[in-house]
Each structure stands twice: as structure tokens, then as C-alpha cells.
Coordinates of C-alpha atoms in Angstrom, one line a residue:
M1 CA 0.0 0.0 0.0
E2 CA 1.1 3.6 -0.7
F3 CA -0.4 7.1 -0.3
S4 CA -2.3 8.9 -3.0
Y5 CA -2.8 12.7 -3.0
N6 CA -5.7 12.7 -5.5
R7 CA -8.0 14.0 -2.8
L8 CA -5.7 17.1 -2.6
W9 CA -5.7 17.7 -6.3
K10 CA -9.5 17.4 -6.5
M11 CA -9.8 19.8 -3.6
L12 CA -7.5 22.3 -5.4
I13 CA -9.6 22.0 -8.5
D14 CA -12.9 22.5 -6.6
R15 CA -11.5 25.5 -4.8
E16 CA -9.9 26.9 -8.0
I17 CA -6.4 26.9 -6.3
K18 CA -3.3 26.3 -8.4
K19 CA -0.4 24.3 -7.2
M20 CA 1.8 27.4 -7.1
D21 CA -0.8 29.2 -5.0
L22 CA -0.9 26.2 -2.6
Q23 CA 2.9 26.4 -2.4
K24 CA 2.7 30.1 -1.3
M25 CA -0.3 29.6 1.0
S26 CA 1.3 26.7 2.9
D27 CA 5.0 27.7 2.7
V28 CA 5.8 24.3 1.2
S29 CA 8.6 23.9 -1.3
G30 CA 8.0 23.3 -5.0
A31 CA 10.0 20.1 -4.6
S32 CA 7.5 18.8 -2.0
I33 CA 4.5 19.6 -4.3
T34 CA 6.3 17.8 -7.1
K35 CA 6.9 14.8 -4.9
M36 CA 3.2 14.7 -4.0
G37 CA 2.4 14.9 -7.7
C38 CA 4.5 11.8 -8.3
C39 CA 2.9 10.0 -5.4
E40 CA 6.2 10.1 -3.4
N41 CA 6.5 10.4 0.4
V42 CA 6.6 13.8 2.1
T43 CA 7.1 14.7 5.7
T44 CA 4.2 15.1 8.1
D45 CA 5.3 18.7 8.5
V46 CA 4.4 19.3 4.9
L47 CA 1.0 17.6 5.3
L48 CA 0.3 19.7 8.4
R49 CA 1.2 23.0 6.6
I50 CA -1.1 22.1 3.7
C51 CA -3.9 21.1 6.0
E52 CA -3.6 24.4 7.9
A53 CA -3.5 26.4 4.7
L54 CA -6.6 24.7 3.4
D55 CA -8.4 24.3 6.7
C56 CA -8.9 20.6 6.4
Q57 CA -7.9 17.3 7.9
V58 CA -5.1 15.0 6.6
E59 CA -7.7 12.4 5.4
D60 CA -9.2 15.1 3.2
I61 CA -6.0 15.4 1.1
M62 CA -4.6 11.8 1.0
E63 CA -5.6 8.2 1.2
R64 CA -3.9 4.8 1.3
V65 CA -4.2 2.8 -2.0
D66 CA -2.8 -0.3 -3.7
K67 CA 0.7 0.3 -5.2
K68 CA -0.5 -0.8 -8.7
I69 CA -3.1 1.9 -8.7
I70 CA -0.5 4.5 -7.7
R71 CA 1.9 3.5 -10.5
L72 CA -0.9 3.8 -13.1
E73 CA -2.0 7.2 -11.8
C74 CA 1.5 8.6 -11.8
R75 CA 2.1 7.4 -15.4
L76 CA -1.1 9.1 -16.5
E77 CA 0.0 12.4 -15.1
E78 CA 3.4 12.3 -17.0

């Protein structure tokens, strides 16, 4: 199992927030946003900053999914 951040991307779309705006709002590096876009691990500090900026809970921005699904999702984004 791995983590997927698809819930975060959907929330950004729903709120009409761009990734660059999220980066500024949460004071998270572009590298961390990129890692999340590639379904890679980030620190809990990054997750906390994003949740605080978006006024949400961690389960609102991520979920645990099967590795096969993650690999397919990341290939589709490339």
C-alpha cells in the first residue's frame, strides 16, 4: 500500500487553487509539491502545513491505496 494525494488535487480544482498558490499559502517547497504529484512520500510537517492552509484534515488530502493503482495514476500524469 502507498499514499495517493488525488484528494488534494481534487480539492484544489474544486476551490480553484493552483499548485503554485498552494505552495505560497502553505510555505511548502516546490519540490514537496512535485513529490506529491509523483505519489512520493513527504514529511508530516508538509502535510500539516497544507492542512492548515486549506483548513482541512489529513484524510481530506490523502488516502492509502494499492501500489498498482498509484503507479498507473503517476504514469497518466506524466
